[in-house]
PDB file of C-alpha atoms and ligand atoms in Angstrom:
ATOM      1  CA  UNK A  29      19.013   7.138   5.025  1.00  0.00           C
ATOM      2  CA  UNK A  30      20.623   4.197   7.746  1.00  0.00           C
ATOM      3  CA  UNK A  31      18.352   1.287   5.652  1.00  0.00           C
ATOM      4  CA  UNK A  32      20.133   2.380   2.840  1.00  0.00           C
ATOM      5  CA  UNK A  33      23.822   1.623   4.189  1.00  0.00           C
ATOM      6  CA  UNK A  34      23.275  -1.445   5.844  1.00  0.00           C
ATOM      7  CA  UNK A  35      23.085  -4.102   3.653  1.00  0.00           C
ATOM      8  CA  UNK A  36      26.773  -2.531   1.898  1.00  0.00           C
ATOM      9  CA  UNK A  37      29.035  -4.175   4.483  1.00  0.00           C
ATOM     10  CA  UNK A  38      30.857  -2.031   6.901  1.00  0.00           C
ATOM     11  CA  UNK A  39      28.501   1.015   7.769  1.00  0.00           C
ATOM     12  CA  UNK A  40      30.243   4.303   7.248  1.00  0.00           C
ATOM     13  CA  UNK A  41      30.539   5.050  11.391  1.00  0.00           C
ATOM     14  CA  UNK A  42      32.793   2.106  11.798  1.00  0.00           C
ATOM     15  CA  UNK A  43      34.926   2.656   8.602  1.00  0.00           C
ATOM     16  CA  UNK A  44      35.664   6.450  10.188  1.00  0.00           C
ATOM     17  CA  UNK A  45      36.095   5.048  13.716  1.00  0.00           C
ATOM     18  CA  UNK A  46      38.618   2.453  12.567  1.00  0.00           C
ATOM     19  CA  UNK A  47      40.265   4.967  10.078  1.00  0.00           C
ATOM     20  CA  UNK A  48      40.673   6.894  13.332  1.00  0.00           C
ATOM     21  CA  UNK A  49      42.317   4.248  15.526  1.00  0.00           C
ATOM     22  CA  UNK A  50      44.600   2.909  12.842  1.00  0.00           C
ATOM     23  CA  UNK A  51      45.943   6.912  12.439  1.00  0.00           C
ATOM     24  CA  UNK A  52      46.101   6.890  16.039  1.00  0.00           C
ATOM     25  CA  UNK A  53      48.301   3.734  15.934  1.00  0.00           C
ATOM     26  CA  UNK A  54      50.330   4.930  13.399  1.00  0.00           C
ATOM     27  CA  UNK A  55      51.025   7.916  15.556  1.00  0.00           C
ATOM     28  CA  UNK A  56      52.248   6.160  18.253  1.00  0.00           C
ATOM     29  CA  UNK A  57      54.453   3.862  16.106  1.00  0.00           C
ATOM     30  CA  UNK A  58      55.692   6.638  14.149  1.00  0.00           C
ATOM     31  CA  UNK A  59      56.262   9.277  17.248  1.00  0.00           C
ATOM     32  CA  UNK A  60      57.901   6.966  19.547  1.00  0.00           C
ATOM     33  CA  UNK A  61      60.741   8.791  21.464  1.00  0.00           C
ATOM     34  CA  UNK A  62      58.423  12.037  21.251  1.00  0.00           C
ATOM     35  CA  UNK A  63      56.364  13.387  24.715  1.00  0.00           C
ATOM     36  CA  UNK A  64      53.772  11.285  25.821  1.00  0.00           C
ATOM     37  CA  UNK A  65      51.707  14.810  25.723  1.00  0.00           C
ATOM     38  CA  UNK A  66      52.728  15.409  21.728  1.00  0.00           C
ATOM     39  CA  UNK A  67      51.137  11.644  20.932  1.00  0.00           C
ATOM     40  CA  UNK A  68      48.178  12.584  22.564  1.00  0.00           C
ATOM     41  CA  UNK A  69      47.702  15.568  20.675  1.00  0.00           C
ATOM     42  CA  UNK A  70      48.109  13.918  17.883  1.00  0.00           C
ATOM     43  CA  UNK A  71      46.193  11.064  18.312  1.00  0.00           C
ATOM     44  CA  UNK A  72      43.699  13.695  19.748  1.00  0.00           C
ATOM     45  CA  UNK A  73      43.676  15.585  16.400  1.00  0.00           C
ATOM     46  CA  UNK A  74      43.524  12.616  14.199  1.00  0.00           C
ATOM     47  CA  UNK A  75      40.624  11.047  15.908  1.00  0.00           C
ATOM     48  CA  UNK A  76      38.600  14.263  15.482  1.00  0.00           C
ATOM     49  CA  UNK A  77      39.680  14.933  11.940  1.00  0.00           C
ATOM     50  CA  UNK A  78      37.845  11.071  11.380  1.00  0.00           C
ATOM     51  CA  UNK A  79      34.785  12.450  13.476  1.00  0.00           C
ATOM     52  CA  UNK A  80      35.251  15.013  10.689  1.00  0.00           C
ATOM     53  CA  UNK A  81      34.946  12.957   7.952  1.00  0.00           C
ATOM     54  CA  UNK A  82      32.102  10.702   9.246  1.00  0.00           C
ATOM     55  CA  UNK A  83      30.373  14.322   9.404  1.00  0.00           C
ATOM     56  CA  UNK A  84      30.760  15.121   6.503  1.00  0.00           C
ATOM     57  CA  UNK A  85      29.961  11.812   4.846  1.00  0.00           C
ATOM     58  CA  UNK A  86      26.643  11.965   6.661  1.00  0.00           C
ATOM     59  CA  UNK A  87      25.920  15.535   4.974  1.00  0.00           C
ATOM     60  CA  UNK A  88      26.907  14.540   1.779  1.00  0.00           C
ATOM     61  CA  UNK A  89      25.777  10.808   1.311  1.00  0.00           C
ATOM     62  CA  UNK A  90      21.793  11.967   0.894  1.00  0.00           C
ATOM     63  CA  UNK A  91      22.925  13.750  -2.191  1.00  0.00           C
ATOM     64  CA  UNK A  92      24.951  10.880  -3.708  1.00  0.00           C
ATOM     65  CA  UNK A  93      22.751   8.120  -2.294  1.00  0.00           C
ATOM     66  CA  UNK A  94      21.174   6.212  -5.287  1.00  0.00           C
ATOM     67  CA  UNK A  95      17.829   5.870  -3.085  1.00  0.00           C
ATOM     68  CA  UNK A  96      16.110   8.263  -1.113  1.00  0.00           C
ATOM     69  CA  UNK A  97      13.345   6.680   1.794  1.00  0.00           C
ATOM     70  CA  UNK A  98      10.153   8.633   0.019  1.00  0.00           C
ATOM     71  CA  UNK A  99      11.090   8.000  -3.525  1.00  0.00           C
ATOM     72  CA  UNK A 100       9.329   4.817  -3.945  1.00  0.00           C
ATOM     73  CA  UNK A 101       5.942   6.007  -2.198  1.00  0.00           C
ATOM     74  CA  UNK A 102       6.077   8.959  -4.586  1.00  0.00           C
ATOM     75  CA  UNK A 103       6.761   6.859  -7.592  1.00  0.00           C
ATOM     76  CA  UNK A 104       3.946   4.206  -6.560  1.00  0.00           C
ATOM     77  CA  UNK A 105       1.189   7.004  -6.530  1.00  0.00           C
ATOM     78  CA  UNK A 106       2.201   8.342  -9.362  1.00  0.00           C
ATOM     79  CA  UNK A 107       2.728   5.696 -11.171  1.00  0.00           C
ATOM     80  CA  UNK A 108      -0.695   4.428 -10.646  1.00  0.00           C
ATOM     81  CA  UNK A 109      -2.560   8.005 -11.211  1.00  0.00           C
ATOM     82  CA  UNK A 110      -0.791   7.707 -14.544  1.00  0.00           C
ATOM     83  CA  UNK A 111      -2.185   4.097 -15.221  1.00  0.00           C
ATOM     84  CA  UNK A 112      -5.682   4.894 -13.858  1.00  0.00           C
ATOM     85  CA  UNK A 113      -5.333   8.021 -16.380  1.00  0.00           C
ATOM     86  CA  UNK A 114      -4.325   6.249 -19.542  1.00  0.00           C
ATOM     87  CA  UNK A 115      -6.822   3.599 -18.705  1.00  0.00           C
ATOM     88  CA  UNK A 116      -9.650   6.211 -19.170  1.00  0.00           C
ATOM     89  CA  UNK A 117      -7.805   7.352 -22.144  1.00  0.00           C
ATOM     90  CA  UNK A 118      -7.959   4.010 -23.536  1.00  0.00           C
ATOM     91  CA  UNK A 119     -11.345   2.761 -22.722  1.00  0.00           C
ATOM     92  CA  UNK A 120     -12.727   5.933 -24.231  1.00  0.00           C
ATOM     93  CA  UNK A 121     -10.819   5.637 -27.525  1.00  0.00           C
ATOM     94  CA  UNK A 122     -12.204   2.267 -27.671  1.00  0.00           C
ATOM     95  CA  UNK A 123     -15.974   4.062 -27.337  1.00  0.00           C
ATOM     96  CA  UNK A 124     -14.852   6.542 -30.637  1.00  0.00           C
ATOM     97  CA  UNK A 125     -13.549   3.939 -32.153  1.00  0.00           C
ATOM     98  CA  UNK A 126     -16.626   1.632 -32.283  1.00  0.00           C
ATOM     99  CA  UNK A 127     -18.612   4.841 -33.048  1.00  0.00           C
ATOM    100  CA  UNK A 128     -16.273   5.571 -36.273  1.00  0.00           C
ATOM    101  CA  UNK A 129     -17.102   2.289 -37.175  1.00  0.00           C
ATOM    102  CA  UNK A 130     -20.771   2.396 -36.529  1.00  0.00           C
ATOM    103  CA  UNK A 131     -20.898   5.357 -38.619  1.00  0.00           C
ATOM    104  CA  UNK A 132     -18.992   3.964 -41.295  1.00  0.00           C
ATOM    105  CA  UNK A 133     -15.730   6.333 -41.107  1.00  0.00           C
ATOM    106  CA  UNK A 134     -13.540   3.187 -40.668  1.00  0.00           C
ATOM    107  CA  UNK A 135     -12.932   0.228 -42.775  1.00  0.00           C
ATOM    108  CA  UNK A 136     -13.209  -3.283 -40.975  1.00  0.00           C
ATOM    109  CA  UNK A 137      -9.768  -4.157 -41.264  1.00  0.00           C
ATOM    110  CA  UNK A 138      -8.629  -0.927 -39.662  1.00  0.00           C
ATOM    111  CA  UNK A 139     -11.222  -1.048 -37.136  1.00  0.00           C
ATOM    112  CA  UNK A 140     -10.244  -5.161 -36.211  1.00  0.00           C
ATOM    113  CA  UNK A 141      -6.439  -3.953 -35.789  1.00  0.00           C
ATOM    114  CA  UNK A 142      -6.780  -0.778 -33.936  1.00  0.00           C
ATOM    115  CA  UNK A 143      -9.316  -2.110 -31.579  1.00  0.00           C
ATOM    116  CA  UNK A 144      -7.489  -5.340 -31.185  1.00  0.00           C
ATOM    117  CA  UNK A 145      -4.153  -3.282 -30.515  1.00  0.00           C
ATOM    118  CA  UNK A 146      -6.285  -0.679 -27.752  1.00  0.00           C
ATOM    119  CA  UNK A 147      -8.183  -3.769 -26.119  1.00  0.00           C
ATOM    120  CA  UNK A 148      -4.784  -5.395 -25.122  1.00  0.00           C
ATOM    121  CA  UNK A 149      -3.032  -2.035 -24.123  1.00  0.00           C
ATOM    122  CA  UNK A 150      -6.347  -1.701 -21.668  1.00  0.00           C
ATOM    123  CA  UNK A 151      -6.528  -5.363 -20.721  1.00  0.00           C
ATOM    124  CA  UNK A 152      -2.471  -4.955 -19.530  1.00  0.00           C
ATOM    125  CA  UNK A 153      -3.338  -1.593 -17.878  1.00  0.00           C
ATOM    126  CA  UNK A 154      -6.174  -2.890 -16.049  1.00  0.00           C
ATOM    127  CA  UNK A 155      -3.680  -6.219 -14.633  1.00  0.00           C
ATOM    128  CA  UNK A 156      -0.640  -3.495 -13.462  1.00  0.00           C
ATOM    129  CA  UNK A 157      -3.530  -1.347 -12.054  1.00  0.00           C
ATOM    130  CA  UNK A 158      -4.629  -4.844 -10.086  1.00  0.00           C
ATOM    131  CA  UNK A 159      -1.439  -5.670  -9.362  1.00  0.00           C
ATOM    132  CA  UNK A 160      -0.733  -2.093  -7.914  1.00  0.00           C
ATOM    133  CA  UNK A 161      -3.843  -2.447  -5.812  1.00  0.00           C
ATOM    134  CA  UNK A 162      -3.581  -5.640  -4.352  1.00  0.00           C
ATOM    135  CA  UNK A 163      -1.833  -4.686  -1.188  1.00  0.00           C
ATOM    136  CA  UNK A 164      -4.224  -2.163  -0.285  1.00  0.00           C
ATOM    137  CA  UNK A 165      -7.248  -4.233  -1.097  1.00  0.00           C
ATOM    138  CA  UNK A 166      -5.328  -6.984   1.821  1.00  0.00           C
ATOM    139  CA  UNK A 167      -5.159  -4.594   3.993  1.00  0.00           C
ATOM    140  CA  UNK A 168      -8.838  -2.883   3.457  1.00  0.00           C
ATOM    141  CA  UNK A 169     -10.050  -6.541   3.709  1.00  0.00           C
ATOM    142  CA  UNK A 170      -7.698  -7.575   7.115  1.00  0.00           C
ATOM    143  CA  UNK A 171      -8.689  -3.812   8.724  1.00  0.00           C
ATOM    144  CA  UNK A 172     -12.320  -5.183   7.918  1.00  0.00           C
ATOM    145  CA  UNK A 173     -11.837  -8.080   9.642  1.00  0.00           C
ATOM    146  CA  UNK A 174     -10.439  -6.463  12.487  1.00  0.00           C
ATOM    147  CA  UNK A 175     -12.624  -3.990  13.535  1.00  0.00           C
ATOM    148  CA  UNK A 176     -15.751  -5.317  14.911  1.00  0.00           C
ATOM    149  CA  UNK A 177     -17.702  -2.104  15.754  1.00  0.00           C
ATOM    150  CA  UNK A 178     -21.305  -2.412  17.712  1.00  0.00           C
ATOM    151  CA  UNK A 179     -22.129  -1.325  14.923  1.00  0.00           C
ATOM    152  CA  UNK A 180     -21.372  -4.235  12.685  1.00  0.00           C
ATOM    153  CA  UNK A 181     -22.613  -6.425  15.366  1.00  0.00           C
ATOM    154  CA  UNK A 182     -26.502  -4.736  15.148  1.00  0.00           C
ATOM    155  CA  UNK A 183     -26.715  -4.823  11.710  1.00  0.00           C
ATOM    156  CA  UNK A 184     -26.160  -8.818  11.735  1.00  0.00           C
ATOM    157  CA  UNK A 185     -29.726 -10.286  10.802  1.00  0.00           C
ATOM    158  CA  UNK A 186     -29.637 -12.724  13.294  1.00  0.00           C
ATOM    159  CA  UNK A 187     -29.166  -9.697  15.906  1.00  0.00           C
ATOM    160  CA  UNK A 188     -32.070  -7.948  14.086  1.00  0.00           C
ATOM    161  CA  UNK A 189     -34.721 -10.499  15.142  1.00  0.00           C
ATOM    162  CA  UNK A 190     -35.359  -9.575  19.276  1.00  0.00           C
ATOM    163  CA  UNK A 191     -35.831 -12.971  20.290  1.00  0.00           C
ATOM    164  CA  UNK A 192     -36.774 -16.532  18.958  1.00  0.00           C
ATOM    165  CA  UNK A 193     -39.780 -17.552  17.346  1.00  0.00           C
ATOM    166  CA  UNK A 194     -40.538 -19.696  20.923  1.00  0.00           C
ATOM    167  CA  UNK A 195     -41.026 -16.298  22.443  1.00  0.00           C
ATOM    168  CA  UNK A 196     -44.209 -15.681  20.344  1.00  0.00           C
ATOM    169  CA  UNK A 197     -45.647 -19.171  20.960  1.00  0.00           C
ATOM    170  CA  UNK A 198     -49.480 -19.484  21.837  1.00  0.00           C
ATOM    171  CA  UNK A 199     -49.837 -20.622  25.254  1.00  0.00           C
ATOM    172  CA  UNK A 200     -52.848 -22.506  24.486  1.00  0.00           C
ATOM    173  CA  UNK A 201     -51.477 -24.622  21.342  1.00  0.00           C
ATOM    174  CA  UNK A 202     -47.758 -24.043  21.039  1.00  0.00           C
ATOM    175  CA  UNK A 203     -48.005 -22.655  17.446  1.00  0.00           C
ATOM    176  CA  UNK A 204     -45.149 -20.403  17.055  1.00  0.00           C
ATOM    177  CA  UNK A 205     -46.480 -16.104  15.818  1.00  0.00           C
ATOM    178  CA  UNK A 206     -45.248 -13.368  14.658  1.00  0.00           C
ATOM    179  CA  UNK A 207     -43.597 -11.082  17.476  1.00  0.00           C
ATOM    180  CA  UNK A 208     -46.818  -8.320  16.747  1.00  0.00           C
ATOM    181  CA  UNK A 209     -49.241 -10.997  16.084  1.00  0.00           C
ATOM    182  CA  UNK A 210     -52.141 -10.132  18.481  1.00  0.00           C
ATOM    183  CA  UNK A 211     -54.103 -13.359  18.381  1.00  0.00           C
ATOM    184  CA  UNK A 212     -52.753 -17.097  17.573  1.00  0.00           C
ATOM    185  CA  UNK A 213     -52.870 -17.484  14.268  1.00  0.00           C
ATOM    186  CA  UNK A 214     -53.751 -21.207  14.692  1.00  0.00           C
ATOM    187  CA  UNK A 215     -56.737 -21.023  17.307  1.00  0.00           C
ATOM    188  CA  UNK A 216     -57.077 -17.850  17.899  1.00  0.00           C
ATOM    189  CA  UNK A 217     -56.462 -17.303  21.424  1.00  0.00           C
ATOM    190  CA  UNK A 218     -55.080 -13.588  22.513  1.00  0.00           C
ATOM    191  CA  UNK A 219     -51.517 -13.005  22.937  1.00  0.00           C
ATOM    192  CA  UNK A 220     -51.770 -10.002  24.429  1.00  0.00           C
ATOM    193  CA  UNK A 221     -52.537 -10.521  28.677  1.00  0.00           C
TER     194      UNK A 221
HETATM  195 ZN1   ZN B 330     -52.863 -21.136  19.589  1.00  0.00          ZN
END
């Protein structure tokens, strides 16, 4: 709930604390001539009635507070099960649609306008449902990046291959072979010693 204070000026600590030290000020001012003993009391009393206050302002701003810290996560998901769901609804009254039509249950001007009128509302679902998804596809893509298992590393092609082509050469004529070739495939001497 602190994020949600700081950016409106004086956070509410200080505003208590400083209520406090003015009252004790004004107790001092006003009690002059009384026992050093009696001002301390007071001030005492008035700096733990602010201490109080900033108590009970931290118990009650949650309930006031126009935003609460899990809100938007809540909202997000949500949100975007709700566009994922209307999408399907969509797309599939799209399908019955062109079936009504193939089937003749639909005239063409009410098929052109209701189909033109469902492919927008899926086209604009689709680009929030993008939009909604384009931090997550960042991060999927920088995580990817990032981890470089062994893995990942065997299953490069170049890492596939045990050794260079120069490995296979014939002794005799330099033609490179295959890596189980058993004889030169060029003058047939045997690879194999
Ligand atoms: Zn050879």
């Amino acid at each position: 709930m602190s994020e949600a204070h700081v950016d409106q000026g004086l956070p509410p600590w200080q505003f208590f604390l400083l209520c406090g030290m003015l009252g004790a000020t004004a107790v001092v001012i006003v009690a002059t001539g009384q026992s050093i003993a009696n001002i301390l009391i007071l001030s005492a009393t008035i700096v733990a009635a602010s201490f109080v206050g900033l108590g009970a302002y931290r118990m009650l701003a949650p309930l006031v507070s126009p935003t609460v810290a899990s809100a938007p996560v809540v909202a997000g998901g949500r949100t975007r099960a709700a566009l994922e769901r209307e999408k399907t609804l969509v797309l599939r009254t799209i399908k019955e649609l062109e079936f009504d039509f193939a089937m003749k249950k639909i005239a063409q001007a009410d098929y052109d306008e209701m189909s033109g009128r469902l492919r927008r509302r899926a086209m604009g679902l689709i680009q929030q449902l993008d939009a909604t998804s384009g931090y997550r596809d960042q991060i999927e893509k920088e995580l990817a990046s990032l981890v470089t298992t062994p893995e990942s590393k065997a299953s490069r092609p170049q890492d596939l291959k045990p050794s260079s082509p120069q490995d296979f050469a014939c002794a005799a004529c330099g033609t490179a072979n295959d890596a189980d070739a058993r004889f030169c495939k060029q003058c047939g001497t045997s690879l194999r010693s």
